[in-house]
JSON list of N, CA and C in Angstrom, two decimals:
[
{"chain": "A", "resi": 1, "resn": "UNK", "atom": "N", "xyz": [10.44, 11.21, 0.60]},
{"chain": "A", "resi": 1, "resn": "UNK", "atom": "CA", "xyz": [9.83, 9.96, 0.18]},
{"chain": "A", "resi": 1, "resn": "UNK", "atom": "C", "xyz": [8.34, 10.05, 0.43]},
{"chain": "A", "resi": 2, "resn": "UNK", "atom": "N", "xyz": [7.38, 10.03, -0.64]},
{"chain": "A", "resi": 2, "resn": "UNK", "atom": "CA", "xyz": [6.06, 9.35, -0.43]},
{"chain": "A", "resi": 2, "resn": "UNK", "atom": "C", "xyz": [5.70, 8.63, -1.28]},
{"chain": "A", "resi": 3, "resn": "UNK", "atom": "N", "xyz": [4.34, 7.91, 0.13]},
{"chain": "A", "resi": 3, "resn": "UNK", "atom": "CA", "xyz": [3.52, 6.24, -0.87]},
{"chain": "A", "resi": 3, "resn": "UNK", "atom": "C", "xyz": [2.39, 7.00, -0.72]},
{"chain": "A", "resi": 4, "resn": "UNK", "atom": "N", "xyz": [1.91, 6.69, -2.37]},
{"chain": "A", "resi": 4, "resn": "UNK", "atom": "CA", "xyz": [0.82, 6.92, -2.34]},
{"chain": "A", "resi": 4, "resn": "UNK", "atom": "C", "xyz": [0.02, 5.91, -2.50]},
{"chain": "A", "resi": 5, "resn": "UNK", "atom": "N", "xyz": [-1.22, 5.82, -1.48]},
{"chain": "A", "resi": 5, "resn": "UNK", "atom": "CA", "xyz": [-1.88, 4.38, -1.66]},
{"chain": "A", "resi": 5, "resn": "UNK", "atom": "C", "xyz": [-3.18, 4.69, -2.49]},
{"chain": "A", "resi": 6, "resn": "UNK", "atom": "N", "xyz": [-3.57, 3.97, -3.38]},
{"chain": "A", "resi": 6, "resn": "UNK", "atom": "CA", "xyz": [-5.00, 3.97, -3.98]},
{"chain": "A", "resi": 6, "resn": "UNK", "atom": "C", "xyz": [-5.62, 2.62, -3.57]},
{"chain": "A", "resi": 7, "resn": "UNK", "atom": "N", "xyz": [-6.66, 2.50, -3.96]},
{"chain": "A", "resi": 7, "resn": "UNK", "atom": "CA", "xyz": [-7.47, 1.42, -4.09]},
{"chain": "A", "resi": 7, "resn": "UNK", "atom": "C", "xyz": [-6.85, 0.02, -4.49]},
{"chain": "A", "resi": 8, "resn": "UNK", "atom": "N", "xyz": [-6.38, 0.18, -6.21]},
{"chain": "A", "resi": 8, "resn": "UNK", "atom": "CA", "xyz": [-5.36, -0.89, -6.42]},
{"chain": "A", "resi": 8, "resn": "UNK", "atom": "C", "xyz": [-4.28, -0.79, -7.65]},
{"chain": "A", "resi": 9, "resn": "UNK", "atom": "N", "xyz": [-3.57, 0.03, -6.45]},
{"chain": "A", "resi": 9, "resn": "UNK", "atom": "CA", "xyz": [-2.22, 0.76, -6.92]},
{"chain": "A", "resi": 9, "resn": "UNK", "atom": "C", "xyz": [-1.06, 1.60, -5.68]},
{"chain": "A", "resi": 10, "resn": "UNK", "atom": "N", "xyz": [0.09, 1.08, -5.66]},
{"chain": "A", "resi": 10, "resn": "UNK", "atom": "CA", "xyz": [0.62, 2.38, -5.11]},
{"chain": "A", "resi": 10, "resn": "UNK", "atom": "C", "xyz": [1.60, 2.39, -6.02]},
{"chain": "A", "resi": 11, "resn": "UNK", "atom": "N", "xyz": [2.17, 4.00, -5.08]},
{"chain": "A", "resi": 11, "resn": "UNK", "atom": "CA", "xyz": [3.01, 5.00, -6.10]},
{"chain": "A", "resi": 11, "resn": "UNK", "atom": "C", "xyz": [4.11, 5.35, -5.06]},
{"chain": "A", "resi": 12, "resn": "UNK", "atom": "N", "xyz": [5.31, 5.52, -5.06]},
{"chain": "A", "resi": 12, "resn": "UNK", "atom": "CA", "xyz": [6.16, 5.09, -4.66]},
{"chain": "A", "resi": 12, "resn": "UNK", "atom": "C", "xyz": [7.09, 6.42, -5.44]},
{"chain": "A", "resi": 13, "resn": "UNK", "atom": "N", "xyz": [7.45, 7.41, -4.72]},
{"chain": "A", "resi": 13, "resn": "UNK", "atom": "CA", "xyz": [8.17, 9.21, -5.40]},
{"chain": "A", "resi": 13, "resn": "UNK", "atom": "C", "xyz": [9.15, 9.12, -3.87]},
{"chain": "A", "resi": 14, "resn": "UNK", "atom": "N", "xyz": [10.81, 9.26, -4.79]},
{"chain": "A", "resi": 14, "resn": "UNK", "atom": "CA", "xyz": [11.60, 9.03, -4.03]},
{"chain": "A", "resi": 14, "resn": "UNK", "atom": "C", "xyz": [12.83, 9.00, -4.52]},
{"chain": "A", "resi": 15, "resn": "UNK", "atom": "N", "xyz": [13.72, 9.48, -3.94]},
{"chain": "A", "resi": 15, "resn": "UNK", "atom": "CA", "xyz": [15.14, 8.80, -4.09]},
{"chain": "A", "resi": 15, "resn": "UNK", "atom": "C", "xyz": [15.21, 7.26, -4.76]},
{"chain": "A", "resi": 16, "resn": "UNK", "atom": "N", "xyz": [16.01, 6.55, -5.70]},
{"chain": "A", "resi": 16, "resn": "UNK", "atom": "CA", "xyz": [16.14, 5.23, -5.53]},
{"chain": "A", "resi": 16, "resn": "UNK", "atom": "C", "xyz": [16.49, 4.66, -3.94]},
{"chain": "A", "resi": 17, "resn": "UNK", "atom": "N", "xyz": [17.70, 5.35, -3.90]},
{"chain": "A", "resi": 17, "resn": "UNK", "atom": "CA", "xyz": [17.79, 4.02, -2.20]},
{"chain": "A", "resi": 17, "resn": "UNK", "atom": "C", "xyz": [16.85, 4.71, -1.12]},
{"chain": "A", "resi": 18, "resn": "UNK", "atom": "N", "xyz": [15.95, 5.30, -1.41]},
{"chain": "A", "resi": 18, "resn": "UNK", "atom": "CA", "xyz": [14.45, 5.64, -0.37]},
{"chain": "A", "resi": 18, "resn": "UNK", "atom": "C", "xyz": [13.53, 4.45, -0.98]},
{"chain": "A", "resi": 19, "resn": "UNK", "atom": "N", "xyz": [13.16, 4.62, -2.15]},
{"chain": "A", "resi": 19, "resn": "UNK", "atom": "CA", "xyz": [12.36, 3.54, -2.88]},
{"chain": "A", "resi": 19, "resn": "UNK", "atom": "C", "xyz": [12.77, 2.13, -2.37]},
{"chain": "A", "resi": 20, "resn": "UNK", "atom": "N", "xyz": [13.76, 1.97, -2.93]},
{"chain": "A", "resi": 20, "resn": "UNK", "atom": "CA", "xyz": [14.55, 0.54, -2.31]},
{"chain": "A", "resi": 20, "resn": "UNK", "atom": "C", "xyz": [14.27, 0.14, -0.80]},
{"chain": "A", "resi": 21, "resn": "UNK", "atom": "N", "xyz": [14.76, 1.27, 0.12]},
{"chain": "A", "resi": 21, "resn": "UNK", "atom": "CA", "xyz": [14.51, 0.97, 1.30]},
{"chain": "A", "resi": 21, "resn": "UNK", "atom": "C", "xyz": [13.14, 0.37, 1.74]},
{"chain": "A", "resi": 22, "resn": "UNK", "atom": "N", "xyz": [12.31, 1.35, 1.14]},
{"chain": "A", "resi": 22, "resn": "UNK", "atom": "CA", "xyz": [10.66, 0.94, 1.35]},
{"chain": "A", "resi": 22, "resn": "UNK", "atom": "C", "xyz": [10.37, -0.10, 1.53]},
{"chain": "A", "resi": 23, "resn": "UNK", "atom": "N", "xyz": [10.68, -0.66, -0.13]},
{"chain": "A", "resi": 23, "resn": "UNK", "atom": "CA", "xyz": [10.59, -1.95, -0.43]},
{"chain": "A", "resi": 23, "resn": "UNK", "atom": "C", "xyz": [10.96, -3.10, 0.33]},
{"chain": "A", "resi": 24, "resn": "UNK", "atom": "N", "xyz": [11.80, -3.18, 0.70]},
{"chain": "A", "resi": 24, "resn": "UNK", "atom": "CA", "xyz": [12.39, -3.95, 1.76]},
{"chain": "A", "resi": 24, "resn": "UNK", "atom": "C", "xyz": [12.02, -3.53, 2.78]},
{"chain": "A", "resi": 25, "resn": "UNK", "atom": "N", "xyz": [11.65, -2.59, 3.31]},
{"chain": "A", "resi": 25, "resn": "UNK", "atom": "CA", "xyz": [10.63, -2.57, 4.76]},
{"chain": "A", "resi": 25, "resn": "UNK", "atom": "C", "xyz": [9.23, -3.55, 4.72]},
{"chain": "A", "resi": 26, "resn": "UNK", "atom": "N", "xyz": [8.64, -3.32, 3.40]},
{"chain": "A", "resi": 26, "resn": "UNK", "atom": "CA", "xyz": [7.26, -3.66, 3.15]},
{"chain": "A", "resi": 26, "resn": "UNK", "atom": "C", "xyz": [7.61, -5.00, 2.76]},
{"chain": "A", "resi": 27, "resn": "UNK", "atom": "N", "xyz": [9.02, -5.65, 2.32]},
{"chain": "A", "resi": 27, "resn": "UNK", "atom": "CA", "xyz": [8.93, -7.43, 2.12]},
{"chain": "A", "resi": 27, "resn": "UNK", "atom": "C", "xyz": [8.95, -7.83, 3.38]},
{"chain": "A", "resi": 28, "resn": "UNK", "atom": "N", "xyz": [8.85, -7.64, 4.46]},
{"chain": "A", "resi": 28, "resn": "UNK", "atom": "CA", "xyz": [9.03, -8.40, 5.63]},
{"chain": "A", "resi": 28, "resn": "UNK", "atom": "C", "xyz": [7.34, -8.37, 6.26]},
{"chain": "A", "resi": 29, "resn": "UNK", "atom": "N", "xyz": [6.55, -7.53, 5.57]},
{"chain": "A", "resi": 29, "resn": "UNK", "atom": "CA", "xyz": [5.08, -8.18, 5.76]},
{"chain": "A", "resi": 29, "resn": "UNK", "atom": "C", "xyz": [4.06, -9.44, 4.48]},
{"chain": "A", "resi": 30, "resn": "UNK", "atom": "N", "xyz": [5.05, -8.78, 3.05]},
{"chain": "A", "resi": 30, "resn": "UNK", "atom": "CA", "xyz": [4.38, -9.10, 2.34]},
{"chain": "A", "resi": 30, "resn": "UNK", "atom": "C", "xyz": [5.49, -9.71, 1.18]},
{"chain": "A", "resi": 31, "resn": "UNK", "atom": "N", "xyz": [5.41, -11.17, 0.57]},
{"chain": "A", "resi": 31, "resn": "UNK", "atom": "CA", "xyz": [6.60, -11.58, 0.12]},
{"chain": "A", "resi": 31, "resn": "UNK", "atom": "C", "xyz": [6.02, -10.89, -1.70]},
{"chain": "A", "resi": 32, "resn": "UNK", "atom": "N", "xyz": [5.22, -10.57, -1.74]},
{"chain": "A", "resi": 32, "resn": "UNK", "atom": "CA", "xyz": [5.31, -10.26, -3.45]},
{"chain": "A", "resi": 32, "resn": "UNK", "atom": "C", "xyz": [4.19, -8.69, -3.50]},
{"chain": "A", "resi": 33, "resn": "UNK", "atom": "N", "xyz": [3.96, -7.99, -4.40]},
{"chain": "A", "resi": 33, "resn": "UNK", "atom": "CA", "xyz": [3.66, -6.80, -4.34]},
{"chain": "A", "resi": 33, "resn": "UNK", "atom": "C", "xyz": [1.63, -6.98, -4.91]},
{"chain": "A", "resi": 34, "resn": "UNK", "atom": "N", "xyz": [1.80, -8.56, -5.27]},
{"chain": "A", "resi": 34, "resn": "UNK", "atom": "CA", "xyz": [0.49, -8.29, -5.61]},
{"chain": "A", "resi": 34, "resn": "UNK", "atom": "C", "xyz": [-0.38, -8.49, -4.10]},
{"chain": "A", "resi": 35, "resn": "UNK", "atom": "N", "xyz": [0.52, -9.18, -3.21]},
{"chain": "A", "resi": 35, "resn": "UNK", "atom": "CA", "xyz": [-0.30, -9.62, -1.52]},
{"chain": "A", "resi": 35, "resn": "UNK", "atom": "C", "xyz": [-0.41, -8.12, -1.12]},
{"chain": "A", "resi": 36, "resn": "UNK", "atom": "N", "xyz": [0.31, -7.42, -1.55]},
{"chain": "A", "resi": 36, "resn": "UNK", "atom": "CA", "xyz": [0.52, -5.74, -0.47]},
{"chain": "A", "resi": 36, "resn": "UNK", "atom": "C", "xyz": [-1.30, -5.00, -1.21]},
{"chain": "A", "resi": 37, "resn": "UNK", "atom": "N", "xyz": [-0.90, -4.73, -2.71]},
{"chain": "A", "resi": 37, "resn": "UNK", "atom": "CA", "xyz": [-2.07, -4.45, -3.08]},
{"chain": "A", "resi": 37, "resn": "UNK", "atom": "C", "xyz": [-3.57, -5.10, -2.65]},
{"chain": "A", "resi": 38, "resn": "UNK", "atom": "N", "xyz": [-3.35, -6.25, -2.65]},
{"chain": "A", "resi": 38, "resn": "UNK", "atom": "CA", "xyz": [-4.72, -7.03, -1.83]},
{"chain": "A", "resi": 38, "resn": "UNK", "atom": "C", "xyz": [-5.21, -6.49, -0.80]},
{"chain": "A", "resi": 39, "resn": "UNK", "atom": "N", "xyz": [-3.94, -6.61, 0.12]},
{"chain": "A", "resi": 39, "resn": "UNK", "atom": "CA", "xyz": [-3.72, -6.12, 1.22]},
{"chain": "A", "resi": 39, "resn": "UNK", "atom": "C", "xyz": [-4.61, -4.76, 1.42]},
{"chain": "A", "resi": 40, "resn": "UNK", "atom": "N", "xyz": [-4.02, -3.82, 0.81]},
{"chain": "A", "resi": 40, "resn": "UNK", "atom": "CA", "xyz": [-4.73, -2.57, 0.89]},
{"chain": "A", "resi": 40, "resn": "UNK", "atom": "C", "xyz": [-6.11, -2.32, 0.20]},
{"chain": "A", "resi": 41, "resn": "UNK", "atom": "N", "xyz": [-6.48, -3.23, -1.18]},
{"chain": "A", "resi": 41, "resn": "UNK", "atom": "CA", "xyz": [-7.70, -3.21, -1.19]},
{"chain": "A", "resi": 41, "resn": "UNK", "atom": "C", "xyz": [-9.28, -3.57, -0.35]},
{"chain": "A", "resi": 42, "resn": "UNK", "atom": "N", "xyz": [-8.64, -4.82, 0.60]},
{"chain": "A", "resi": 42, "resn": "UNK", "atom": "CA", "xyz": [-9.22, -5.06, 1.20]},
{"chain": "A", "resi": 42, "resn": "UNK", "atom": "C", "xyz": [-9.98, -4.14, 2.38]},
{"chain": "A", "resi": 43, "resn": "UNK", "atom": "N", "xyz": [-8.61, -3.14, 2.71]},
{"chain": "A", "resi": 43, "resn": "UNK", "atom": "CA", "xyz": [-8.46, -1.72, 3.55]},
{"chain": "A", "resi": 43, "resn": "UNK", "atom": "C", "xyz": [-9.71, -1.08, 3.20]},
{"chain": "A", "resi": 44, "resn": "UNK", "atom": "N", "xyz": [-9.40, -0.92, 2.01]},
{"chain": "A", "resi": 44, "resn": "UNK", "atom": "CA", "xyz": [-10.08, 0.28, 1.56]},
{"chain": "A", "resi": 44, "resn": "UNK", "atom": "C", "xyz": [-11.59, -0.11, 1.55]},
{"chain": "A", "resi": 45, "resn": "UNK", "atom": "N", "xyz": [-11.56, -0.94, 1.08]},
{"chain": "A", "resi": 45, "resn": "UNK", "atom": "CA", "xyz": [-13.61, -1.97, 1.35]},
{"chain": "A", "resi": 45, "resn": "UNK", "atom": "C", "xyz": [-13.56, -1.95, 2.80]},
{"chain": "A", "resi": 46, "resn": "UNK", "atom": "N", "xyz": [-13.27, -2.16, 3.29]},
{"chain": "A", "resi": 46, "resn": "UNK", "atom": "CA", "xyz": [-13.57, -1.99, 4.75]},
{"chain": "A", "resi": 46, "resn": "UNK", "atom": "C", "xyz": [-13.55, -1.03, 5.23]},
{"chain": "A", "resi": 47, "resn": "UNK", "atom": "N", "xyz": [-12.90, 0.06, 4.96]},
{"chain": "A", "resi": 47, "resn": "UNK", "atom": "CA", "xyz": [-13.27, 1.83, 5.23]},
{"chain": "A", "resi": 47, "resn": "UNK", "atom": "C", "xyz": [-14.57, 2.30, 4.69]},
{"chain": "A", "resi": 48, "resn": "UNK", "atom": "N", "xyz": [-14.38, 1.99, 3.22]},
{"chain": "A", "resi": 48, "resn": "UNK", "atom": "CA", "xyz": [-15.47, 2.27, 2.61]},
{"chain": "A", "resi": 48, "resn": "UNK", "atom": "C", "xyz": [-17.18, 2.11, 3.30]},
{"chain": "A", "resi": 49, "resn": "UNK", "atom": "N", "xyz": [-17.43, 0.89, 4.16]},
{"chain": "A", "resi": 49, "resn": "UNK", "atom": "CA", "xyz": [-18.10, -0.23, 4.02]},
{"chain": "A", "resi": 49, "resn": "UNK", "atom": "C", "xyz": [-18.69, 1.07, 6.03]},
{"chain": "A", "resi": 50, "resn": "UNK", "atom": "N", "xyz": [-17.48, 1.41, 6.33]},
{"chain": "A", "resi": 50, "resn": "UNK", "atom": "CA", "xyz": [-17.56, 1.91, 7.57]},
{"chain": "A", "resi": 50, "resn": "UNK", "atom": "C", "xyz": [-17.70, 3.33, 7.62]},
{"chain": "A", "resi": 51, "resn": "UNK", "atom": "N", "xyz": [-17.26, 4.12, 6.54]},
{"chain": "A", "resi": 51, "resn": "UNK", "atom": "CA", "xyz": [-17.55, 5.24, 6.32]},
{"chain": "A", "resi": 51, "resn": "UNK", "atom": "C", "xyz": [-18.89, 5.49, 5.48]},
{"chain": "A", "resi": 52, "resn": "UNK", "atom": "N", "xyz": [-19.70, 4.89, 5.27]},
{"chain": "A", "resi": 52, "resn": "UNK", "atom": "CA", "xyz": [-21.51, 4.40, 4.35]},
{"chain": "A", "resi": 52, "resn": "UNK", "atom": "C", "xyz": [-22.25, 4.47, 5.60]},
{"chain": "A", "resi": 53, "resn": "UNK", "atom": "N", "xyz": [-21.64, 3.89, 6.86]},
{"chain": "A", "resi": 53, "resn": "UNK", "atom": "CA", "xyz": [-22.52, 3.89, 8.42]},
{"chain": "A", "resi": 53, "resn": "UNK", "atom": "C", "xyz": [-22.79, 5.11, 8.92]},
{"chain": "A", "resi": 54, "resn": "UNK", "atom": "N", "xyz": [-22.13, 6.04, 8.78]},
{"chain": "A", "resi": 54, "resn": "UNK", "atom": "CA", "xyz": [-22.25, 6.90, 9.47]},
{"chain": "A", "resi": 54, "resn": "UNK", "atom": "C", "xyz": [-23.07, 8.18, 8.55]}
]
């Protein structure tokens, strides 16, 4: 099983009941898939924003 995270997108290569599982790991932070993507965009601006400092 891997997630691949981008900016604003993930990718999700897997078994179905690996995929599935995921999914249902990741609804118990986030009730719909567009909050998860937010979620991680926000990540990524803030890496971004911290990796420009140095």
């Amino acid at each position: 099983m891997k997630v691949y995270v981008h900016e604003k997108q993930i990718i999700l290569v897997g078994k179905a009941w690996e995929i599935k599982q995921k999914l249902k790991e990741y609804s118990e932070q986030f009730q719909y898939v567009d909050e998860w993507t937010n979620a991680i965009s926000q990540n990524f601006n803030s890496y971004k924003q911290a990796d420009c400092r140095h």
